[in-house]
Short mmCIF file of C-alpha atoms in Angstrom, two decimals:
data_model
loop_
_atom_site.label_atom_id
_atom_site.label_comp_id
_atom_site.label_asym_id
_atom_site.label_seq_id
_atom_site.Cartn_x
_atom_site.Cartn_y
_atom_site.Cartn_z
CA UNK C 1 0.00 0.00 0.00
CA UNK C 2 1.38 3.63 -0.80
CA UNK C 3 1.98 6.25 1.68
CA UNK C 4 0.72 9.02 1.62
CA UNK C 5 2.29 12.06 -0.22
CA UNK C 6 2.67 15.63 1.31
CA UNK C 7 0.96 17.88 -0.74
CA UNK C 8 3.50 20.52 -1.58
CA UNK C 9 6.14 17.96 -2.08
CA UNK C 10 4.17 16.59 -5.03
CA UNK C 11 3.92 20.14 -6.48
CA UNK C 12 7.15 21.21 -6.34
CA UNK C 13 8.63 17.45 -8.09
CA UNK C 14 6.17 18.35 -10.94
CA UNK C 15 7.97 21.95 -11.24
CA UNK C 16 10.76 22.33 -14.18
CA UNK C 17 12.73 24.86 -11.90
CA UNK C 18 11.10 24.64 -8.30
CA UNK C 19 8.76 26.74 -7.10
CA UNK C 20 9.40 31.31 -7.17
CA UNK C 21 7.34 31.82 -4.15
CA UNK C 22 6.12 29.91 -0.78
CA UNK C 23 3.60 27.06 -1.24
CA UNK C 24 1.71 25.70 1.75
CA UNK C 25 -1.20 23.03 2.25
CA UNK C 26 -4.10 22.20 4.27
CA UNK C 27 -1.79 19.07 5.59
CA UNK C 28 0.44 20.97 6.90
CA UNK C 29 3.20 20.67 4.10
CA UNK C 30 5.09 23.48 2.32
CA UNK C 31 7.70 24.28 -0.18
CA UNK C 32 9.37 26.83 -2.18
CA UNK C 33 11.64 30.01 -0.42
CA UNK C 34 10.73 30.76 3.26
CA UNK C 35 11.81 34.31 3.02
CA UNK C 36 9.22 35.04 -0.08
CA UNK C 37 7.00 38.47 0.32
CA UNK C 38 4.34 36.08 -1.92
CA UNK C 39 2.59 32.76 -0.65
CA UNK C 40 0.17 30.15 -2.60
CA UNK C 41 -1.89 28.61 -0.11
CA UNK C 42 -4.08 25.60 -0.31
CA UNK C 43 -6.94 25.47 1.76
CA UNK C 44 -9.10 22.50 1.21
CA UNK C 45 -9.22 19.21 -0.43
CA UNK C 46 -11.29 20.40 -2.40
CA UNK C 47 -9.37 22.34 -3.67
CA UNK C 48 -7.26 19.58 -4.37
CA UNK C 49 -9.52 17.37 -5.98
CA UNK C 50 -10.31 20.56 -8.72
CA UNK C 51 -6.26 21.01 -9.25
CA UNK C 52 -6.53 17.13 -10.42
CA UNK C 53 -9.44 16.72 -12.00
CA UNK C 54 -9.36 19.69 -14.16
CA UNK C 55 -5.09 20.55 -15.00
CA UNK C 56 -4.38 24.10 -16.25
CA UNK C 57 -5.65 27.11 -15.36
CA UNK C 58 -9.50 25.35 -14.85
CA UNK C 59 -8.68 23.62 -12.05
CA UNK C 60 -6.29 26.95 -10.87
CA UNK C 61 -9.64 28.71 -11.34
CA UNK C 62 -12.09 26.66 -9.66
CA UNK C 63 -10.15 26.61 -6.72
CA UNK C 64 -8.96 30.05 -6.28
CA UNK C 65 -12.62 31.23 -7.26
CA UNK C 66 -14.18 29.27 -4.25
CA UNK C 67 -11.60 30.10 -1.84
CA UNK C 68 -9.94 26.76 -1.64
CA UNK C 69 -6.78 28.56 -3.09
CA UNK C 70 -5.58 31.64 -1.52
CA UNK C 71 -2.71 34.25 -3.09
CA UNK C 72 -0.80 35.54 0.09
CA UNK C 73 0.90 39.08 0.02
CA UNK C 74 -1.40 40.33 -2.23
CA UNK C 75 -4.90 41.94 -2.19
CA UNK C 76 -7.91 39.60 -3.94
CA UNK C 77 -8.75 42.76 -5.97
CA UNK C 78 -5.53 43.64 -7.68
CA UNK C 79 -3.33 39.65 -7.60
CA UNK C 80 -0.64 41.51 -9.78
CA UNK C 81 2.27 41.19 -7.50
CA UNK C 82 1.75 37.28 -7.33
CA UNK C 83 1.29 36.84 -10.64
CA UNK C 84 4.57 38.12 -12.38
CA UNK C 85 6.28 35.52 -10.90
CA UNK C 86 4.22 32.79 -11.23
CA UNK C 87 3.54 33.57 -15.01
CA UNK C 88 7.30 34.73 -15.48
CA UNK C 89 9.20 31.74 -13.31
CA UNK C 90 6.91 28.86 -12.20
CA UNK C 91 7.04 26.21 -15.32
CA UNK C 92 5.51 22.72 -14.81
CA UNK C 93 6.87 19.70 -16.54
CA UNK C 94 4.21 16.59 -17.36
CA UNK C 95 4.63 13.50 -15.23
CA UNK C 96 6.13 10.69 -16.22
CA UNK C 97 3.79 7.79 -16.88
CA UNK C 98 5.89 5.61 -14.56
CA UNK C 99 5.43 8.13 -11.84
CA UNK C 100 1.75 9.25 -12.18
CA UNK C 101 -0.21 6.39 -10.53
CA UNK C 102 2.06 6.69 -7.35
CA UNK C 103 1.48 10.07 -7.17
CA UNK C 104 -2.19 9.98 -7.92
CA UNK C 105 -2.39 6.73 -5.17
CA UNK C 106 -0.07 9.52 -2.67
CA UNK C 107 -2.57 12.04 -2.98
CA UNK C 108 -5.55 10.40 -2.31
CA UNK C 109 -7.57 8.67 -5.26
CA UNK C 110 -10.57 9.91 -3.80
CA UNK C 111 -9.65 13.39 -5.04
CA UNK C 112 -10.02 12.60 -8.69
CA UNK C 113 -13.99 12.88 -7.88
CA UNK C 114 -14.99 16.22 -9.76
CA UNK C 115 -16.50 18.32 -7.38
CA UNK C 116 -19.17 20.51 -8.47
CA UNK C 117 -18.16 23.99 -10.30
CA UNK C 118 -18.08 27.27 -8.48
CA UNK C 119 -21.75 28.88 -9.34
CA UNK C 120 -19.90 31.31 -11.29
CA UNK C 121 -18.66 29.22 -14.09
CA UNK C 122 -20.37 29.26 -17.25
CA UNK C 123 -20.86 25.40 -19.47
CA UNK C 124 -18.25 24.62 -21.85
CA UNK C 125 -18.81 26.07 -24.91
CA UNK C 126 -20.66 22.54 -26.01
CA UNK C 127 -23.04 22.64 -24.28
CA UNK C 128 -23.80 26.05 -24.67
CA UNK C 129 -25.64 25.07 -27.75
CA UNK C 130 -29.14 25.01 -25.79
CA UNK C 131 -28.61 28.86 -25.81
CA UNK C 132 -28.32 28.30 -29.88
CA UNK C 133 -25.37 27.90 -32.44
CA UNK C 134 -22.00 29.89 -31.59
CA UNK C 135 -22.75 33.47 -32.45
CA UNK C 136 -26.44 33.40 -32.89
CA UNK C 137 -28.10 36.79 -31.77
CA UNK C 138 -29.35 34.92 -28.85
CA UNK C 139 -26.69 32.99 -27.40
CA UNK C 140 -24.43 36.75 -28.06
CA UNK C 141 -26.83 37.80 -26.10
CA UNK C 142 -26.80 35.30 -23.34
CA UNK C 143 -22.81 35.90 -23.28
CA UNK C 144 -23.10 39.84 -23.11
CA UNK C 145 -25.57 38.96 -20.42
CA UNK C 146 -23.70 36.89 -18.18
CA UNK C 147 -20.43 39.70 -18.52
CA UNK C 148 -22.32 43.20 -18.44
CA UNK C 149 -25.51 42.49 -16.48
CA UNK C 150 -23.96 41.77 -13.73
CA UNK C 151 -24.45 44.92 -11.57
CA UNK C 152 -24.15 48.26 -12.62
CA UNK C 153 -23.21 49.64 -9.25
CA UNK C 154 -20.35 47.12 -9.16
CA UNK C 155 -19.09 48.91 -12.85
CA UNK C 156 -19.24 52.26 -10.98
CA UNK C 157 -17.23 51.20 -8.42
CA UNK C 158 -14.34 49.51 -10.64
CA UNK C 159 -14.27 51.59 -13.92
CA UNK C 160 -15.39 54.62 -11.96
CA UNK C 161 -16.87 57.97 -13.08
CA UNK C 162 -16.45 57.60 -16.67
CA UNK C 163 -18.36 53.95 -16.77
CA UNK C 164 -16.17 53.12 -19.68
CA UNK C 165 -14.99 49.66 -19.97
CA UNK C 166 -12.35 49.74 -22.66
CA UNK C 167 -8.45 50.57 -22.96
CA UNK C 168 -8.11 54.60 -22.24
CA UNK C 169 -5.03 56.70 -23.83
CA UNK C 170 -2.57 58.08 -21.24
CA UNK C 171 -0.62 61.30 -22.66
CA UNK C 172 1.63 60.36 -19.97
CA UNK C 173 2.09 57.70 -17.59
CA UNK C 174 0.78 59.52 -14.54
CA UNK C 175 -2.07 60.73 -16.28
CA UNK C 176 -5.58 59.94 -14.38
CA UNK C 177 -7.65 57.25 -15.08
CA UNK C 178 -10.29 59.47 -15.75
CA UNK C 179 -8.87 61.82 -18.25
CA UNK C 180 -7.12 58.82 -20.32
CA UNK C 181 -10.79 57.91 -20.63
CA UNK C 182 -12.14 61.29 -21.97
CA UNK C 183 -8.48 61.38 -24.12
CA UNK C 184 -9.26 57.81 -25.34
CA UNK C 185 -12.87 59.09 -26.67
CA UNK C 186 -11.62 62.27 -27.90
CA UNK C 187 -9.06 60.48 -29.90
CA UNK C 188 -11.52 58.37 -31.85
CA UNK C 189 -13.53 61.90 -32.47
CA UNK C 190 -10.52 63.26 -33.80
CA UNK C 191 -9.92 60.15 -35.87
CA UNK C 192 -13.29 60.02 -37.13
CA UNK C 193 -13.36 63.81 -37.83
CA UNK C 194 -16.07 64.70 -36.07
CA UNK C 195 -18.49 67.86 -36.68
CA UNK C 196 -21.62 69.40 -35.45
CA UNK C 197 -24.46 68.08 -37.11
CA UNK C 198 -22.67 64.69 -38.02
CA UNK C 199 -24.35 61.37 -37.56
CA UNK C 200 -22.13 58.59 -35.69
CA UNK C 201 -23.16 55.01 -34.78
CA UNK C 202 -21.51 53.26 -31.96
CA UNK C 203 -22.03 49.97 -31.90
CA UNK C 204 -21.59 48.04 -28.89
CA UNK C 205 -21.92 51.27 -27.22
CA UNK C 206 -21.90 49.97 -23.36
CA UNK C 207 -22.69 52.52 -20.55
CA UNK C 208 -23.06 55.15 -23.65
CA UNK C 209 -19.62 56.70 -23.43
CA UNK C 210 -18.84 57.58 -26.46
CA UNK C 211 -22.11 58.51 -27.33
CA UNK C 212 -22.28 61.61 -25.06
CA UNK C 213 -18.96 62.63 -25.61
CA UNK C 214 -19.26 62.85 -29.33
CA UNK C 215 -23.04 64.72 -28.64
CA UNK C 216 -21.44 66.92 -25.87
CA UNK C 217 -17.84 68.22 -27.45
CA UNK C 218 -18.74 67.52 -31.04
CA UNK C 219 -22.19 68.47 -31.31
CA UNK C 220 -23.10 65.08 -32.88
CA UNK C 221 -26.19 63.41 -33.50
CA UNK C 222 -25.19 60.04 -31.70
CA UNK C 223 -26.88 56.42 -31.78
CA UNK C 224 -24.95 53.84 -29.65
CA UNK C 225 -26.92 50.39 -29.55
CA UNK C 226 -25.64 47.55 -26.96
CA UNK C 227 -26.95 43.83 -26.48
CA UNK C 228 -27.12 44.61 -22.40
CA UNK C 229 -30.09 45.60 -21.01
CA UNK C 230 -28.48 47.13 -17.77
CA UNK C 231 -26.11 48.60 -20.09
CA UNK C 232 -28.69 50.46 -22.17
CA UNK C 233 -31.01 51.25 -18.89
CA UNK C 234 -27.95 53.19 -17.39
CA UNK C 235 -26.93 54.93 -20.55
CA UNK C 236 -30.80 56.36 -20.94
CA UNK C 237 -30.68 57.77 -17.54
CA UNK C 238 -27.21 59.60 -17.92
CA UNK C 239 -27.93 60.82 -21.30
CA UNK C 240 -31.22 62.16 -19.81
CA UNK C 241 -28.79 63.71 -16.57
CA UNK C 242 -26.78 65.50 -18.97
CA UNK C 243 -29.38 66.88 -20.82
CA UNK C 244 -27.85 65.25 -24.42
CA UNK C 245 -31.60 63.99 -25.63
CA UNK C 246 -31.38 65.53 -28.45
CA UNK C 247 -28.35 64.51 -29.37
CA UNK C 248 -27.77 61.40 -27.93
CA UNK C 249 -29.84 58.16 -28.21
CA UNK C 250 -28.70 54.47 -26.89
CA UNK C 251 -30.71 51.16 -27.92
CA UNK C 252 -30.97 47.78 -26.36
CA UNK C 253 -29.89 46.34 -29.70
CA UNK C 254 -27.92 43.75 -31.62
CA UNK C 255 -26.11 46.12 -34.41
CA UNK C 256 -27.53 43.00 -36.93
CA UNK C 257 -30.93 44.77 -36.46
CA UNK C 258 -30.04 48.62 -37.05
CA UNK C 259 -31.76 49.69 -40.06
CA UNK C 260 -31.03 53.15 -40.58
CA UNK C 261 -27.55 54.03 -43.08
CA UNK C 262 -25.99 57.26 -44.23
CA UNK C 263 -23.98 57.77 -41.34
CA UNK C 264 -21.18 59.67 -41.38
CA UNK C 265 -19.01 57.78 -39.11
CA UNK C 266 -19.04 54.58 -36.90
CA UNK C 267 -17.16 53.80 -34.01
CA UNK C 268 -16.62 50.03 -32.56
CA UNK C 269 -15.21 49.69 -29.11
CA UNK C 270 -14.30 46.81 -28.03
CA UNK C 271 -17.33 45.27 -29.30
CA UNK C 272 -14.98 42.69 -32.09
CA UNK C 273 -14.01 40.75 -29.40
CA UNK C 274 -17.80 39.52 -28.87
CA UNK C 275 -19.03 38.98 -32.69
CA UNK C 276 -16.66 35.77 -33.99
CA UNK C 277 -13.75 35.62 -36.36
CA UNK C 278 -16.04 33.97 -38.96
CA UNK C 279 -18.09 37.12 -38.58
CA UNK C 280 -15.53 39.56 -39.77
CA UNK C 281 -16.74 39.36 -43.31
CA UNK C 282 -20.29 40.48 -42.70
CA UNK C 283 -19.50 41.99 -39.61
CA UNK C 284 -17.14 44.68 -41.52
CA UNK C 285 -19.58 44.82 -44.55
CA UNK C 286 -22.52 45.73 -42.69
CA UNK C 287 -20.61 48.78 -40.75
CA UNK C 288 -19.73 49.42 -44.21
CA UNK C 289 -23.24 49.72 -45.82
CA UNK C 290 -24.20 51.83 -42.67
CA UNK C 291 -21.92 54.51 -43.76
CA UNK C 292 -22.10 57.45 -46.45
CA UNK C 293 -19.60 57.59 -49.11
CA UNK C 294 -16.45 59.20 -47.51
CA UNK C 295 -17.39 58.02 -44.11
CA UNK C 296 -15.04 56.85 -41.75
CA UNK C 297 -14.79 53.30 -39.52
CA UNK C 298 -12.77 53.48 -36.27
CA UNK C 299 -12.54 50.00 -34.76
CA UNK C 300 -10.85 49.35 -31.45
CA UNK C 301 -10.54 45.77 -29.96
CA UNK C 302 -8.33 43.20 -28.40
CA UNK C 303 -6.00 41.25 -30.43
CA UNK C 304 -3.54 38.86 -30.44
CA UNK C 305 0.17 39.51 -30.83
CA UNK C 306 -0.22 36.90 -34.03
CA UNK C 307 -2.57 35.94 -36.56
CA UNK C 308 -2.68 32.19 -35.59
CA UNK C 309 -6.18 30.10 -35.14
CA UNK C 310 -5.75 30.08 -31.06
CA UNK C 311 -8.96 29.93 -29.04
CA UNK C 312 -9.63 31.92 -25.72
CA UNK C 313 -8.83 30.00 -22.83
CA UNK C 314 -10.80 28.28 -20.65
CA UNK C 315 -11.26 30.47 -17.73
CA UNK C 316 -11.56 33.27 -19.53
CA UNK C 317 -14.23 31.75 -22.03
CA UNK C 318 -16.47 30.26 -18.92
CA UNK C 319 -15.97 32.80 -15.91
CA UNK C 320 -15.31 36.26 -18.34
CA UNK C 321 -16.32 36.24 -21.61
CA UNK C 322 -18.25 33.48 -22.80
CA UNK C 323 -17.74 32.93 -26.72
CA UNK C 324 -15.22 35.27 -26.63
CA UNK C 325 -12.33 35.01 -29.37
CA UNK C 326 -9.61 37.06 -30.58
CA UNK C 327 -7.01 37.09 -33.58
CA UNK C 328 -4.28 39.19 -34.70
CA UNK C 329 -4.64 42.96 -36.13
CA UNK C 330 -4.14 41.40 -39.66
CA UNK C 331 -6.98 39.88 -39.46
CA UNK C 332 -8.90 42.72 -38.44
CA UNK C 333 -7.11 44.74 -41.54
CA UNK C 334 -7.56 42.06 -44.06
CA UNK C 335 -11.35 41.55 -43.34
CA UNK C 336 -11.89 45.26 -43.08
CA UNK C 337 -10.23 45.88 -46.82
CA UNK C 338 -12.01 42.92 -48.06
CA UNK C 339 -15.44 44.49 -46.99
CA UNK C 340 -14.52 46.98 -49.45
CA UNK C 341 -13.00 49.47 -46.42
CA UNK C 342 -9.57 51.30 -47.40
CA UNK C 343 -7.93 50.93 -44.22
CA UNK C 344 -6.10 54.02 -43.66
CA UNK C 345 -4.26 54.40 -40.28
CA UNK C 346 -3.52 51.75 -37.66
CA UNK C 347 -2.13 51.95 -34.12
CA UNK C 348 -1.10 49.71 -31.03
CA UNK C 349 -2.17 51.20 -27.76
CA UNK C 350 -1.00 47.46 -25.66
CA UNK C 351 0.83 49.70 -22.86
CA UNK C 352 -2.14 51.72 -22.52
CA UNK C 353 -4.50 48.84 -21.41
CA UNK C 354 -1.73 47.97 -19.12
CA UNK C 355 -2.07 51.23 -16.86
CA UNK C 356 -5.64 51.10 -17.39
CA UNK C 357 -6.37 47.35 -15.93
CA UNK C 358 -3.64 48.77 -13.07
CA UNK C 359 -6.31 51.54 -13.03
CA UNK C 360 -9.50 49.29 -12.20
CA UNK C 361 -7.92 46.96 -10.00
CA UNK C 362 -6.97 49.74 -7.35
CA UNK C 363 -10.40 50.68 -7.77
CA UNK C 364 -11.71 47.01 -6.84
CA UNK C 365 -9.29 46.88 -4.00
CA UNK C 366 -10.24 50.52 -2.73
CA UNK C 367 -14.08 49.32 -2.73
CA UNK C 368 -13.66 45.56 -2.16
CA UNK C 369 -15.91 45.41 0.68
CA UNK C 370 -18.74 46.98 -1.40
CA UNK C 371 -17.80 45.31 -4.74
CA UNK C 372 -18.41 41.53 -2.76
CA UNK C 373 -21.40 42.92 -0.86
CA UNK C 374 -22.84 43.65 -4.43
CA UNK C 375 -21.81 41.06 -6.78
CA UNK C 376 -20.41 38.28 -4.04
CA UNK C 377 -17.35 37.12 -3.38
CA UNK C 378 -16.99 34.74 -5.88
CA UNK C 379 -17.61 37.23 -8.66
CA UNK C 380 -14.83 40.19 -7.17
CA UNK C 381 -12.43 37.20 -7.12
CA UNK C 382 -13.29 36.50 -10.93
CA UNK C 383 -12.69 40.21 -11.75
CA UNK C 384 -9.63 40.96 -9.78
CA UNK C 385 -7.77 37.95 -11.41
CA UNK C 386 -8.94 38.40 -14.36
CA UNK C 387 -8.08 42.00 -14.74
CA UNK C 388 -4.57 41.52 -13.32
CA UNK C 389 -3.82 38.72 -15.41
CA UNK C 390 -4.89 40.29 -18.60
CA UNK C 391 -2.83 43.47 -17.53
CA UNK C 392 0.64 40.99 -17.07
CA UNK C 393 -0.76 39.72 -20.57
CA UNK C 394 -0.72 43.47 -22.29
CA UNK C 395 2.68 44.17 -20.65
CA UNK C 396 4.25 40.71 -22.18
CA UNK C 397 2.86 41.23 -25.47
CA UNK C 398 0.37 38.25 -25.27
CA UNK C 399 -2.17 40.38 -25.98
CA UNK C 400 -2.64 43.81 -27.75
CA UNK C 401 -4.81 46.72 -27.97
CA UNK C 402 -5.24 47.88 -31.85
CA UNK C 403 -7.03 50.89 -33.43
CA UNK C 404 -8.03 50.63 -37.11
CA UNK C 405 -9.23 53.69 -38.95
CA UNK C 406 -11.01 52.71 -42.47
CA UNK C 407 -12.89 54.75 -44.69
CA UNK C 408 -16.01 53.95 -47.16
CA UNK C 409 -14.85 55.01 -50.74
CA UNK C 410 -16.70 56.78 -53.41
CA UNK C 411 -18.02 55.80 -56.94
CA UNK C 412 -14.58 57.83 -57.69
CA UNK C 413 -12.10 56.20 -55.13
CA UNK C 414 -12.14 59.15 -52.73
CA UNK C 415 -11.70 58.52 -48.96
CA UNK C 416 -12.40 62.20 -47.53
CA UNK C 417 -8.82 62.15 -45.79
CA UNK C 418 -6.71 65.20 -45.73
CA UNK C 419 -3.22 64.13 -47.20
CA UNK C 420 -1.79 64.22 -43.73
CA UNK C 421 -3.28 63.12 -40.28
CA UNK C 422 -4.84 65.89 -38.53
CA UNK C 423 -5.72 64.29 -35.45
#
């Protein structure tokens, strides 16, 4: 009969080059430097039994989600600090066949029972097909749902006064939170070429953002449509607060059903992510037949630092963003140009979403206790290691943050565009 196995000396033999910070166990076992600022502690055998039954960053999930794993030296809200080294120096190796059943016997085969999911998990994306086929307007719907419904007073708290959920532009590096958010929106206005009297679609227009800047400092007639209810509710009521109704209008819309056209500019923010890559084709030719001739396209999304077939991960795609994918900005180009789009200015703002995840985490941690009396424990968990994770992504080039400016041709070939940039 095997003996039993301490706990942290079965994770560390599994490690390539031992473990960067302190690991400790329910069993009382324990590993890696005794003088580290960071500790990984495991709580429960429960916790266990996920790490085993579901390898990668699943099983990581489930168990840090419910508690059963615990980050010491760091806040909940803003994991950053524990993170680096983890993603920079802590490499596992696979087990050797000869040396798996003795480990698995060690640990306790009893663990390799599944315990039930934490309640915030979403179903693999398999069995998501009761909500319809990938990318339907309902299941897109259902996925918006489960990411922006969730409480609008927790998206107060976190992205604070400017309710805007997307990478900001920071002139400089100590520049606020809240006026790389206005600077981010003016930018696309100023990209887009904005004038009074204009007409400009946002699609996937969130908490209405963009909107109401473009009707407030441009003197635009604005329609922003989003798939979120809450989303759409809260937008209403500020657009109404700031006195913009004439202006400024925001639907509870999929941008499939918009029927008006002729606009003179459109503006996508961080709605790509959201629609497919199979979509890009009529995704970019409907924006397209939604604008006048001349009109200009600003799209601003997520991409990869590649152009590779790579699907999102799966904590991401069942605690974040459900159906979620991303590619590289040559994608994004090439789909746009074969819409019919002349694609005429493109830019990288990666760094930017750095600071600004850095930005909404100390926000989380500076309103934790309200953030898990409003959304639950669970859920602030989900949020602060997701947004510190993504932010260690941006700043090692994992992931990127592109702008791509495309205009809507004439009978003639003319774009509109000054021979130089003005903005």
């Amino acid at each position: 009969m095997s003996s039993r196995i301490a706990i942290a000396d079965a994770v560390e033999s599994l490690t390539v080059a031992g473990l960067p910070v302190r690991f400790t166990a329910y069993d009382g076992s324990s590993a890696g430097p005794a003088d580290s600022t960071i500790g990984v502690r495991l709580t429960h055998e429960r916790g266990l039994s996920y790490l085993l039954t579901a390898p990668g960053n699943l099983g990581l999930a489930r168990a840090y989600v419910s508690g059963d794993l615990l980050l010491e030296g760091v806040h909940p809200g803003d994991p950053y600090d524990a993170l680096v080294p983890l993603q920079d120096d802590l490499k596992f190796r696979r087990p050797r066949p000869a040396e798996l059943v003795p480990l698995l016997r060690g640990l306790g085969l009893s663990r390799l029972r599944p315990p039930a999911p934490p309640a915030e998990e979403r179903l693999p994306r398999w069995r998501r097909t009761v909500e319809g086929l990938r990318h339907s307007m309902g299941r897109d719907a259902s996925a918006i749902s489960h990411h922006y419904d969730v409480s609008n007073r927790f998206y107060e708290l976190v992205l604070g006064p400017s309710m805007t959920y997307t990478c900001a532009v920071f002139p400089t590096a100590d520049t606020s939170l809240e006026d790389a958010q206005r600077e981010k929106y003016d930018l696309i206005c100023r990209k887009l070429d904005l004038r009074p009297g204009q007409r400009l679609l946002d699609v996937g227009c969130g908490w209405g953002g963009m909107v109401r800047h473009a009707a407030r400092e441009y003197g635009v007639r604005a329609l922003g449509v989003t798939l979120s209810l809450a989303q759409a509710q809260w937008a209403k009521e500020a657009i109404d607060r700031e006195g913009l109704g004439d202006l400024a209008e925001v639907r509870h819309l999929d941008y499939r059903d918009v029927i008006e056209s002729g606009f003179d500019a459109v503006s996508s923010i961080g709605l790509t992510e959201h629609i497919g890559v199979r979509n890009y084709p009529s995704y970019f030719g409907f924006l397209r037949d939604r604008l006048r001739p001349e009109g200009r396209l600003l799209n601003h999304c997520i991409t990869r630092s590649h152009n590779k077939t790579q699907e999102t991960g799966p904590f991401i795609d069942r605690y974040v963003f459900p159906d979620g994918e991303l590619t590289g900005s040559g994608r994004i180009i090439t789909a746009a140009q074969d819409a019919g789009l002349e694609v005429m200015h493109e830019e990288n703002l990666r760094r930017h979403y750095a600071l600004t995840l850095a930005g909404w985490c100390r926000n989380l941690v500076e309103h934790w206790d309200e953030c898990v009396a409003e959304v639950g424990e669970g859920t602030a968990r989900v949020w602060g290691l997701y947004m510190a994770g993504s932010r260690v992504s941006f700043e090692h080039n994992t992931i990127q943050l592109h702008h791509v400016l495309a205009a809507r041709t004439d009978e003639h070939g003319n774009d509109g565009f000054p021979l130089r940039p003005t903005w």
